[in-house]
Coordinates of C-alpha atoms and ligand atoms in Angstrom, one line a residue:
M1 CA -9.0 23.5 -12.7
S2 CA -7.4 22.2 -9.5
T3 CA -9.5 20.5 -6.9
Q4 CA -7.2 21.7 -4.1
S5 CA -8.9 22.9 -0.9
L6 CA -12.4 22.0 -1.9
T7 CA -15.2 23.5 0.0
Q8 CA -17.9 21.8 -2.0
P9 CA -18.1 18.7 -4.3
H10 CA -16.4 19.2 -7.6
T11 CA -17.4 17.2 -10.7
H12 CA -15.2 16.0 -13.6
K13 CA -16.3 14.4 -16.8
Y14 CA -14.7 11.3 -18.2
I15 CA -15.5 9.3 -21.4
E16 CA -14.2 5.8 -21.1
T17 CA -13.7 3.6 -24.2
Q18 CA -13.2 -0.1 -23.4
S19 CA -12.5 -3.0 -25.7
L20 CA -14.2 -6.2 -24.8
V21 CA -13.0 -9.5 -26.2
E22 CA -16.1 -11.6 -27.1
P23 CA -16.2 -15.4 -26.8
D24 CA -15.7 -15.7 -30.6
G25 CA -12.6 -13.6 -30.4
S26 CA -14.1 -10.5 -32.0
I27 CA -13.6 -7.2 -30.2
S28 CA -16.4 -4.8 -29.3
I29 CA -15.9 -1.3 -28.3
N30 CA -18.0 0.2 -25.5
T31 CA -18.1 3.9 -24.6
K32 CA -19.5 5.3 -21.3
T33 CA -19.6 8.8 -19.9
Y34 CA -18.9 9.2 -16.2
D35 CA -19.1 12.0 -13.8
I36 CA -16.4 11.8 -11.1
I37 CA -17.4 13.8 -8.0
V38 CA -14.7 14.7 -5.4
H39 CA -16.2 15.5 -2.0
P40 CA -14.4 17.9 0.3
K41 CA -12.8 16.8 3.6
K42 CA -15.1 16.8 6.6
N43 CA -12.4 17.4 9.1
P44 CA -9.1 19.3 9.1
K45 CA -7.4 16.2 10.7
L46 CA -7.1 12.6 9.6
G47 CA -6.7 9.8 12.1
V48 CA -4.4 6.9 11.5
M49 CA -4.1 3.9 13.8
L50 CA -1.2 1.6 13.2
V51 CA -1.2 -2.0 14.4
G52 CA 2.5 -2.5 15.1
L53 CA 3.0 1.1 16.1
G54 CA 6.2 0.3 17.9
G55 CA 7.8 -1.5 14.9
S56 CA 10.5 0.0 12.7
N57 CA 7.9 1.2 10.2
G58 CA 5.4 2.5 12.7
S59 CA 7.9 4.3 15.0
T60 CA 9.8 5.8 12.0
L61 CA 6.6 7.1 10.4
V62 CA 5.5 8.8 13.7
A63 CA 9.0 10.2 14.4
S64 CA 9.4 11.6 10.9
L65 CA 6.0 13.2 10.8
L66 CA 6.7 14.8 14.2
A67 CA 10.1 16.1 13.1
H68 CA 8.5 17.4 9.9
K69 CA 5.7 19.2 11.8
K70 CA 8.4 20.8 14.1
R71 CA 10.6 21.6 11.0
L72 CA 13.5 20.2 12.9
T73 CA 17.0 20.2 11.5
W74 CA 19.6 17.6 12.4
N75 CA 23.2 16.9 11.6
N76 CA 25.1 13.8 10.7
K77 CA 28.4 13.2 9.0
N78 CA 26.9 14.5 5.7
G79 CA 25.8 17.8 7.2
A80 CA 22.5 19.4 8.2
H81 CA 19.1 17.9 7.1
Q82 CA 15.4 18.6 7.3
V83 CA 12.8 15.9 7.0
N84 CA 11.4 15.1 3.6
F85 CA 9.4 12.1 2.3
L86 CA 11.4 11.1 -0.7
G87 CA 9.9 7.9 -2.1
S88 CA 6.4 9.1 -1.6
I89 CA 4.3 9.4 -4.8
S90 CA 1.8 11.7 -3.2
Q91 CA 4.5 14.2 -2.2
Y92 CA 7.0 13.9 -5.1
G93 CA 5.1 12.1 -7.9
S94 CA 4.0 14.2 -10.8
V95 CA 1.3 13.9 -13.4
H96 CA 2.0 15.0 -16.9
I97 CA -0.4 17.7 -17.9
G98 CA 0.9 18.6 -21.4
Y99 CA 3.6 20.2 -23.5
D100 CA 4.0 23.8 -24.3
A101 CA 4.7 25.4 -27.7
K102 CA 8.4 24.5 -27.3
N103 CA 7.6 20.9 -26.5
T104 CA 8.7 21.2 -23.0
P105 CA 6.7 18.9 -20.7
H106 CA 4.7 20.3 -17.8
S107 CA 3.4 18.4 -14.8
K108 CA 1.6 18.8 -11.5
L109 CA 2.2 17.0 -8.3
F110 CA -0.4 14.4 -7.2
K111 CA -0.8 16.2 -3.9
D112 CA -1.6 19.4 -5.7
I113 CA -4.2 17.8 -7.9
G114 CA -6.0 15.7 -5.4
D115 CA -7.5 17.4 -2.4
M116 CA -5.5 15.1 -0.1
Y117 CA -4.6 15.7 3.5
N118 CA -1.3 17.4 4.2
V119 CA 1.3 15.3 6.0
D120 CA 1.1 17.6 9.0
D121 CA -2.7 16.9 9.3
L122 CA -2.2 13.3 10.4
V123 CA -2.9 12.3 14.0
I124 CA -1.3 8.9 14.7
G125 CA -1.9 6.3 17.4
G126 CA -2.2 2.5 17.5
W127 CA -1.4 -0.7 19.2
D128 CA 1.7 -2.9 19.8
I129 CA 2.2 -6.1 21.7
C130 CA 5.4 -4.6 22.9
G131 CA 4.8 -1.8 25.4
D132 CA 7.9 0.2 24.7
N133 CA 7.3 3.9 24.3
L134 CA 8.2 5.2 20.8
Y135 CA 11.5 6.7 21.9
E136 CA 12.6 3.2 23.0
A137 CA 11.0 1.8 19.8
C138 CA 13.0 4.2 17.6
K139 CA 16.2 3.4 19.5
K140 CA 15.6 -0.3 18.9
A141 CA 14.8 0.2 15.2
K142 CA 18.1 2.0 14.6
V143 CA 16.8 4.0 11.7
L144 CA 16.9 7.6 12.8
D145 CA 20.2 9.5 13.2
Y146 CA 20.9 10.1 16.9
D147 CA 20.9 13.9 16.5
L148 CA 17.3 13.7 15.2
L149 CA 16.1 11.1 17.8
R150 CA 17.6 13.1 20.6
Q151 CA 15.4 16.1 19.7
L152 CA 12.3 14.0 19.7
E153 CA 12.9 12.2 22.9
Q154 CA 10.4 14.1 25.0
E155 CA 7.4 13.7 22.6
L156 CA 8.2 10.2 21.6
T157 CA 8.5 9.1 25.2
Q158 CA 4.9 10.2 25.7
I159 CA 3.6 7.9 23.0
V160 CA 2.9 4.4 24.3
P161 CA 1.1 1.8 22.1
L162 CA -2.3 0.4 23.2
P163 CA -2.3 -3.2 24.3
S164 CA -2.9 -5.7 21.5
V165 CA -3.5 -9.4 20.9
V166 CA -1.3 -12.5 20.1
R167 CA -3.0 -15.7 19.0
S168 CA -1.9 -19.3 18.3
N169 CA 1.5 -18.9 16.6
F170 CA 0.4 -16.5 13.9
I171 CA 3.7 -14.6 14.3
S172 CA 7.0 -16.3 15.0
A173 CA 7.8 -17.5 18.6
N174 CA 10.9 -15.2 18.4
Q175 CA 8.6 -12.2 18.8
L176 CA 7.0 -13.4 22.1
P177 CA 9.7 -12.4 24.5
T178 CA 8.8 -8.7 23.8
A179 CA 5.0 -9.3 23.9
N180 CA 4.5 -7.5 27.2
N181 CA 1.5 -5.3 26.2
L182 CA -1.4 -7.6 25.8
M183 CA -5.2 -7.1 26.3
K184 CA -6.4 -9.0 29.3
E185 CA -9.3 -10.5 27.3
T186 CA -8.7 -13.7 25.3
D187 CA -12.2 -14.3 24.0
L188 CA -12.7 -12.9 20.6
D189 CA -16.2 -11.6 21.4
E190 CA -14.5 -9.4 24.0
I191 CA -11.4 -8.5 22.0
I192 CA -13.3 -7.1 19.0
P193 CA -15.4 -4.7 21.1
N194 CA -12.2 -3.7 22.9
I195 CA -10.5 -2.8 19.6
M196 CA -13.6 -0.9 18.4
E197 CA -13.7 1.0 21.7
D198 CA -10.0 2.0 21.2
I199 CA -10.8 3.3 17.7
Q200 CA -13.9 5.2 19.0
N201 CA -11.9 6.7 21.9
F202 CA -9.1 7.8 19.6
K203 CA -11.7 9.5 17.3
K204 CA -13.3 11.2 20.3
Q205 CA -10.0 12.3 21.9
H206 CA -8.8 13.9 18.7
N207 CA -12.1 15.1 17.4
L208 CA -11.8 13.0 14.2
D209 CA -14.3 11.7 11.8
R210 CA -12.2 9.3 9.8
V211 CA -9.6 6.8 11.1
I212 CA -7.5 4.6 8.8
V213 CA -6.3 1.4 10.5
M214 CA -3.2 -0.1 9.0
W215 CA -1.7 -3.4 9.8
T216 CA 2.1 -2.8 9.9
A217 CA 2.7 -5.4 12.5
S218 CA 4.8 -8.5 12.1
T219 CA 4.0 -10.8 9.2
E220 CA 1.6 -13.5 10.2
R221 CA 1.5 -17.0 8.9
Y222 CA -1.5 -17.7 6.5
S223 CA -4.8 -18.5 8.2
E224 CA -5.3 -22.1 7.2
K225 CA -9.1 -21.6 6.7
E226 CA -10.4 -20.1 3.5
W227 CA -12.7 -17.5 4.9
Y228 CA -15.3 -17.1 2.2
D229 CA -18.4 -16.1 4.1
M230 CA -18.8 -13.1 6.4
D231 CA -21.5 -14.6 8.6
N232 CA -19.4 -17.7 9.0
L233 CA -16.4 -15.6 10.1
I234 CA -18.5 -13.6 12.6
N235 CA -20.0 -16.8 13.9
C236 CA -16.6 -18.5 14.2
A237 CA -15.3 -15.5 16.1
R238 CA -18.0 -16.1 18.7
F239 CA -16.5 -19.6 19.2
N240 CA -12.8 -18.4 19.3
D241 CA -11.9 -20.2 16.1
P242 CA -8.1 -20.6 16.3
E243 CA -7.7 -19.8 12.6
I244 CA -8.9 -16.2 13.0
S245 CA -5.7 -14.2 13.1
P246 CA -5.1 -10.9 15.0
S247 CA -4.9 -9.0 11.7
M248 CA -8.4 -10.3 10.9
L249 CA -9.6 -9.2 14.3
F250 CA -8.3 -5.7 13.7
A251 CA -9.8 -5.7 10.2
M252 CA -13.2 -6.9 11.5
S253 CA -13.3 -4.2 14.3
T254 CA -12.3 -1.5 11.8
L255 CA -14.9 -2.5 9.3
F256 CA -17.7 -2.9 11.8
L257 CA -17.1 0.9 12.5
S258 CA -17.1 1.6 8.7
E259 CA -13.5 2.8 8.8
I260 CA -10.8 1.9 6.2
F261 CA -8.5 -1.1 6.8
L262 CA -5.2 -1.4 5.0
N263 CA -2.9 -4.5 5.2
G264 CA 0.8 -3.7 4.9
S265 CA 1.9 -7.3 5.5
P266 CA 1.7 -10.3 3.3
Q267 CA -0.7 -12.7 5.2
N268 CA -4.2 -13.5 3.8
T269 CA -6.1 -11.1 5.9
I270 CA -8.1 -9.5 3.1
C271 CA -10.1 -12.7 2.3
N272 CA -13.6 -12.9 0.8
A273 CA -15.3 -12.7 4.2
I274 CA -13.5 -9.5 5.1
V275 CA -14.3 -7.9 1.8
E276 CA -17.9 -8.8 2.3
L277 CA -17.9 -7.3 5.7
A278 CA -16.3 -4.1 4.3
R279 CA -18.9 -4.0 1.6
K280 CA -21.8 -4.4 4.0
N281 CA -20.5 -1.6 6.2
K282 CA -19.9 0.7 3.1
T283 CA -16.2 1.1 3.6
F284 CA -13.0 0.0 2.0
V285 CA -10.0 -2.3 2.3
G286 CA -6.6 -2.2 0.6
G287 CA -3.7 -4.7 0.6
S288 CA -1.6 -6.6 0.8
D289 CA 2.2 -6.2 1.6
Y290 CA 3.8 -2.8 0.8
R291 CA 5.6 -3.0 -2.5
S292 CA 8.6 -0.9 -1.6
G293 CA 11.9 -2.2 -2.8
Q294 CA 12.9 -5.5 -4.4
T295 CA 9.4 -6.3 -5.6
R296 CA 8.8 -2.8 -7.0
L297 CA 12.0 -3.3 -9.0
K298 CA 10.8 -6.8 -10.0
A299 CA 7.5 -5.4 -11.4
V300 CA 9.5 -2.8 -13.4
L301 CA 12.1 -5.3 -14.7
V302 CA 9.6 -7.9 -15.8
D303 CA 7.6 -5.2 -17.6
Y304 CA 10.9 -4.1 -19.2
L305 CA 11.9 -7.6 -20.3
A306 CA 8.5 -8.6 -21.6
L307 CA 7.9 -5.2 -23.3
S308 CA 11.3 -5.6 -25.0
G309 CA 10.1 -8.9 -26.4
V310 CA 12.7 -11.1 -24.7
K311 CA 11.5 -14.2 -22.7
P312 CA 12.2 -14.2 -19.0
L313 CA 13.3 -17.7 -18.0
S314 CA 14.1 -17.3 -14.3
I315 CA 14.0 -14.8 -11.5
V316 CA 16.1 -15.6 -8.5
S317 CA 15.9 -13.2 -5.7
Y318 CA 17.9 -13.5 -2.6
N319 CA 18.0 -11.1 0.3
H320 CA 19.3 -10.8 3.8
L321 CA 18.4 -8.3 6.4
G322 CA 18.9 -7.9 10.2
N323 CA 16.0 -6.0 11.5
N324 CA 13.1 -7.3 13.6
D325 CA 11.0 -8.0 10.5
G326 CA 13.8 -10.2 9.2
K327 CA 13.9 -12.0 12.5
N328 CA 10.2 -12.8 12.4
L329 CA 10.5 -13.9 8.8
S330 CA 13.2 -16.4 9.7
D331 CA 10.5 -18.8 10.7
E332 CA 9.1 -20.9 7.9
P333 CA 5.3 -20.2 8.2
Q334 CA 5.9 -16.4 8.2
F335 CA 8.5 -16.6 5.4
R336 CA 6.0 -18.6 3.4
S337 CA 3.5 -15.7 3.5
K338 CA 6.2 -13.3 2.2
E339 CA 7.3 -15.8 -0.4
I340 CA 3.8 -15.9 -1.9
T341 CA 3.4 -12.1 -2.3
K342 CA 6.9 -11.7 -3.6
K343 CA 6.2 -14.3 -6.3
N344 CA 2.8 -12.9 -7.3
V345 CA 4.1 -9.6 -8.7
I346 CA 4.5 -10.8 -12.3
D347 CA 1.2 -12.7 -12.8
D348 CA -0.6 -10.3 -15.2
V349 CA 2.5 -9.7 -17.3
V350 CA 2.7 -13.4 -17.9
L351 CA -1.0 -13.6 -19.0
D352 CA -0.7 -10.5 -21.1
N353 CA 2.2 -11.9 -23.1
P354 CA 1.2 -15.3 -24.3
Q355 CA 3.8 -15.3 -27.1
L356 CA 6.5 -15.2 -24.4
F357 CA 4.8 -17.3 -21.7
E358 CA 3.2 -20.2 -23.6
N359 CA 0.1 -21.6 -21.8
G360 CA 0.6 -19.1 -19.0
K361 CA 3.8 -20.8 -17.9
K362 CA 5.6 -18.5 -15.5
P363 CA 9.4 -18.1 -15.4
D364 CA 11.2 -20.2 -12.7
H365 CA 11.0 -18.0 -9.6
C366 CA 12.9 -18.5 -6.4
V367 CA 12.8 -16.3 -3.3
V368 CA 15.2 -16.6 -0.4
I369 CA 15.2 -14.4 2.7
K370 CA 17.9 -14.8 5.4
Y371 CA 18.1 -13.1 8.8
V372 CA 21.6 -11.7 9.4
P373 CA 21.5 -9.6 12.6
S374 CA 24.5 -7.5 11.8
A375 CA 22.9 -6.2 8.6
G376 CA 20.4 -4.2 10.7
D377 CA 17.9 -2.3 8.7
T378 CA 20.1 -2.3 5.7
K379 CA 18.7 -4.9 3.4
K380 CA 21.0 -6.5 0.8
A381 CA 19.0 -7.9 -2.2
M382 CA 20.7 -9.8 -4.9
D383 CA 18.5 -10.6 -7.9
E384 CA 19.3 -12.5 -11.1
Y385 CA 17.0 -12.2 -14.1
S386 CA 17.8 -14.7 -16.9
S387 CA 16.1 -14.3 -20.3
Q388 CA 16.2 -15.9 -23.6
L389 CA 17.2 -13.9 -26.7
M390 CA 17.0 -14.7 -30.4
L391 CA 19.0 -17.7 -31.6
D392 CA 18.8 -19.2 -28.1
G393 CA 21.0 -16.5 -26.7
R394 CA 20.9 -15.6 -23.0
N395 CA 20.7 -12.3 -21.2
T396 CA 21.4 -12.2 -17.5
L397 CA 20.8 -9.2 -15.3
A398 CA 22.4 -9.4 -11.9
I399 CA 21.3 -6.7 -9.5
Y400 CA 22.7 -5.9 -6.1
N401 CA 20.5 -3.5 -4.2
V402 CA 21.5 -2.2 -0.8
C403 CA 18.7 -0.2 0.8
E404 CA 17.4 1.0 4.1
D405 CA 14.4 -1.1 4.4
T406 CA 12.3 1.1 6.6
L407 CA 13.1 4.2 4.7
L408 CA 11.6 2.6 1.6
A409 CA 8.5 1.5 3.4
V410 CA 7.5 4.6 5.3
P411 CA 6.8 6.8 2.2
V412 CA 4.7 4.0 0.9
M413 CA 2.7 3.9 4.1
L414 CA 2.2 7.6 3.8
D415 CA 0.9 7.3 0.3
L416 CA -1.5 4.5 1.2
I417 CA -3.0 6.6 4.0
L418 CA -3.3 9.8 1.9
F419 CA -4.5 8.1 -1.3
S420 CA -7.0 5.8 0.4
E421 CA -8.6 8.6 2.3
F422 CA -8.8 10.6 -0.9
F423 CA -10.4 7.8 -2.9
S424 CA -13.0 7.3 -0.1
R425 CA -14.3 10.8 -1.0
I426 CA -14.8 10.1 -4.7
M427 CA -18.3 9.2 -6.1
V428 CA -18.9 8.2 -9.7
S429 CA -22.1 8.3 -11.7
S430 CA -22.5 7.2 -15.4
T431 CA -24.9 7.5 -18.3
D432 CA -26.3 4.1 -17.4
D433 CA -26.4 4.7 -13.6
P434 CA -27.0 8.4 -12.7
D435 CA -27.0 7.6 -9.0
P436 CA -23.5 8.5 -7.7
K437 CA -21.6 5.5 -6.2
P438 CA -18.3 5.3 -4.3
F439 CA -15.5 3.1 -5.5
D440 CA -16.0 -0.6 -4.9
T441 CA -14.8 -2.1 -1.7
C442 CA -11.2 -3.0 -2.6
L443 CA -9.4 0.2 -3.4
S444 CA -7.6 -1.2 -6.4
Y445 CA -6.0 2.1 -7.4
L446 CA -3.8 1.3 -4.4
S447 CA -2.3 -1.6 -6.4
Y448 CA 0.6 0.6 -7.2
F449 CA 1.7 0.3 -3.6
F450 CA 1.1 -3.4 -2.9
K451 CA 2.8 -6.6 -3.8
S452 CA -0.4 -8.6 -3.9
P453 CA -3.2 -6.1 -4.7
A454 CA -6.7 -6.7 -3.5
V455 CA -9.1 -6.2 -6.4
N456 CA -12.9 -6.5 -6.8
N457 CA -14.4 -9.5 -8.5
N458 CA -15.5 -7.5 -11.6
E459 CA -12.1 -6.0 -12.4
P460 CA -8.8 -7.4 -13.6
L461 CA -5.8 -7.9 -11.3
I462 CA -3.1 -5.6 -12.5
N463 CA 0.5 -6.1 -11.2
S464 CA 2.3 -4.4 -14.1
F465 CA 4.0 -1.3 -12.7
Y466 CA 3.6 0.6 -15.9
K467 CA -0.1 -0.1 -16.3
Q468 CA -0.8 0.7 -12.7
R469 CA 1.1 4.0 -13.0
L470 CA -0.8 4.9 -16.2
G471 CA -4.1 4.2 -14.5
L472 CA -3.3 6.3 -11.4
E473 CA -1.8 9.2 -13.4
N474 CA -4.7 9.3 -15.8
L475 CA -7.3 9.3 -13.0
F476 CA -5.5 12.4 -11.7
R477 CA -5.5 14.0 -15.2
I478 CA -9.3 13.6 -15.2
L479 CA -9.3 15.5 -12.0
V480 CA -7.8 18.5 -13.7
D481 CA -10.3 18.1 -16.5
L482 CA -7.9 16.6 -19.0
P483 CA -8.4 13.4 -21.0
P484 CA -6.2 10.4 -20.3
C485 CA -2.7 10.7 -21.9
T486 CA -2.1 8.1 -24.5
H487 CA 1.3 9.4 -25.7
V488 CA 0.1 8.7 -29.3
N489 CA 1.0 12.3 -30.1
L490 CA -0.2 11.9 -33.7
G491 CA -0.5 15.6 -34.4
G492 CA 3.2 16.4 -34.2
R493 CA 4.2 13.3 -36.3
I494 CA 2.4 14.1 -39.5
K495 CA 4.7 15.2 -42.3
G496 CA 4.3 18.8 -43.4
T497 CA 1.3 19.5 -41.3
M498 CA 0.8 21.5 -38.1
G499 CA -1.0 18.9 -36.0
L500 CA -2.6 19.6 -32.7
A501 CA -0.1 20.0 -29.8
P502 CA 0.2 16.7 -28.1
L503 CA -1.4 16.0 -24.7
Ligands
NAD1 N1 10.4 -2.4 3.6 C1 9.7 -2.8 4.6 O1 10.0 -2.5 5.8 C2 8.5 -3.6 4.4 C3 8.0 -3.9 3.1 C4 6.9 -4.6 2.9 C5 6.2 -5.1 3.9 N2 6.6 -4.9 5.2 C6 5.9 -5.5 6.3 O2 5.5 -4.5 7.3 C7 5.5 -5.1 8.6 C8 6.2 -4.2 9.6 O3 7.5 -4.1 9.2 P1 8.6 -3.6 10.3 O4 9.9 -3.5 9.7 O5 8.0 -2.4 11.0 O6 8.5 -4.8 11.4 P2 8.9 -4.8 12.9 O7 9.2 -6.2 13.3 O8 10.0 -3.8 13.2 O9 7.6 -4.3 13.6 C9 6.5 -5.1 13.8 C10 5.8 -4.7 15.1 O10 4.6 -5.4 15.2 C11 4.4 -5.7 16.5 N3 3.4 -6.8 16.6 C12 3.5 -8.1 16.3 N4 2.3 -8.7 16.4 C13 1.4 -7.7 16.8 C14 0.0 -7.7 17.1 N5 -0.7 -8.8 17.0 N6 -0.5 -6.5 17.5 C15 0.2 -5.4 17.5 N7 1.5 -5.4 17.3 C16 2.1 -6.5 16.9 C17 5.8 -6.1 17.0 O11 5.9 -6.0 18.4 C18 6.6 -5.0 16.3 O12 6.8 -3.9 17.2 C19 6.0 -6.5 8.4 O13 5.0 -7.4 8.3 C20 6.8 -6.4 7.1 O14 6.9 -7.7 6.5 C21 7.8 -4.1 5.5

């Protein structure tokens, strides 16, 4: 049943029933049968190149993977520890596979269903505008306990980021004092081939056939141009258009090589032109902005409120943090990018609940981020959700969340890498179209991990945590030859009958 350790393609059948609302309001039902084919890995190792390798997220991901591979143990005031990746859905998330005769639920881990890479199979490299080696980077990030970092000093010191690019105030000026590791070239028609060469060298050096490039560098301001057209973007790059951001340069270089590009930050990198470029080169993109803490909770809470039939009136989220990301976000244009993705996360819940949100009017929504250096990587988030109850009553939830920012983001990065690579090996054929096709360009099953999911033109944008989770979980059920789980469980609810055991 399991697709683990595939040596040849494995096919799973899926019958999808969709309801389509016609222009006259009537509903038609369409049923289609699909074959989902999972192809085996081509290589025992998977390459990952991080833009922003020396940042808190980048350096912590590398250090924790290294410590995991070496099965290190370290001590702090709470005792001895070994590395785990708590917070990662691929490693700890489970898929419900059924109940037994005693109605005890059974499940399988995502990683045991999908033929995903193991965390020890990742080979990581990348770029940073700051040339510190990763031992120095980890020291600066102040995320790892000293006793762990000390044991990794030798290896981390050897890892030095490749030179990168800064361009016309895309990141805050407060990041420039550490920008001491820049490519010599300033013309974009030299920078793009340079980045492509870096990727190809990395593949050659480690004998890889797939590299995932992930932007986990500082948040950029929005590009002020709407990049709709791929040819126009490529042409403007030849003329050094100042509105082409570094993240777009990395995306373009990655896509030209038909590799996968993921955007972990909020800026508008994944625009139409980039999606078109990915489509033309038969590869994939995913983004934007890891949904790791406050916004993941927001997606859950807005689902909870709307699904409880109360009317959310306002969401006010305030947070302060003291890491380098917070410093970069203390400038208005970079904060603005973050504010947009942080506010987007409730959009489809609003549209799906017209009785609560008349004419699609969203609740008042305010986002504040303040940089407080002494807070370090410990982000303090204070959220207030006010809702209307019956008889004009009010319900206010006030949430105070203290979290280690980087330790929430790193498992999400890991999931994005493992799931996106796995999805790139899936092909689907249907009764209408027997020729197997890959997923479309924007890997929208990754929406679960992003604040502002990139989706394809022919599919709905889904922000709702609970819908995203059901979609992801049911896809994995299909991969163990089970039908989607509806939780209708009719069989067991009928009086005096022995129904079918529920799925
Ligand atoms: N919980 C989280 O940590 C979280 C959640 C969602 C999104 N993000 C986003 O992830 C990104 C990384 O977060 P972080 O905490 O690691 O930030 P960080 O400031 O610690 O690291 C960013 C790194 O990017 C480098 N950089 C900047 N511009 C670059 C460029 N053009 N090329 C290469 N490197 C460049 C910087 O030198 C720095 O080392 C940020 O954009 C942040 O908003 C983080």
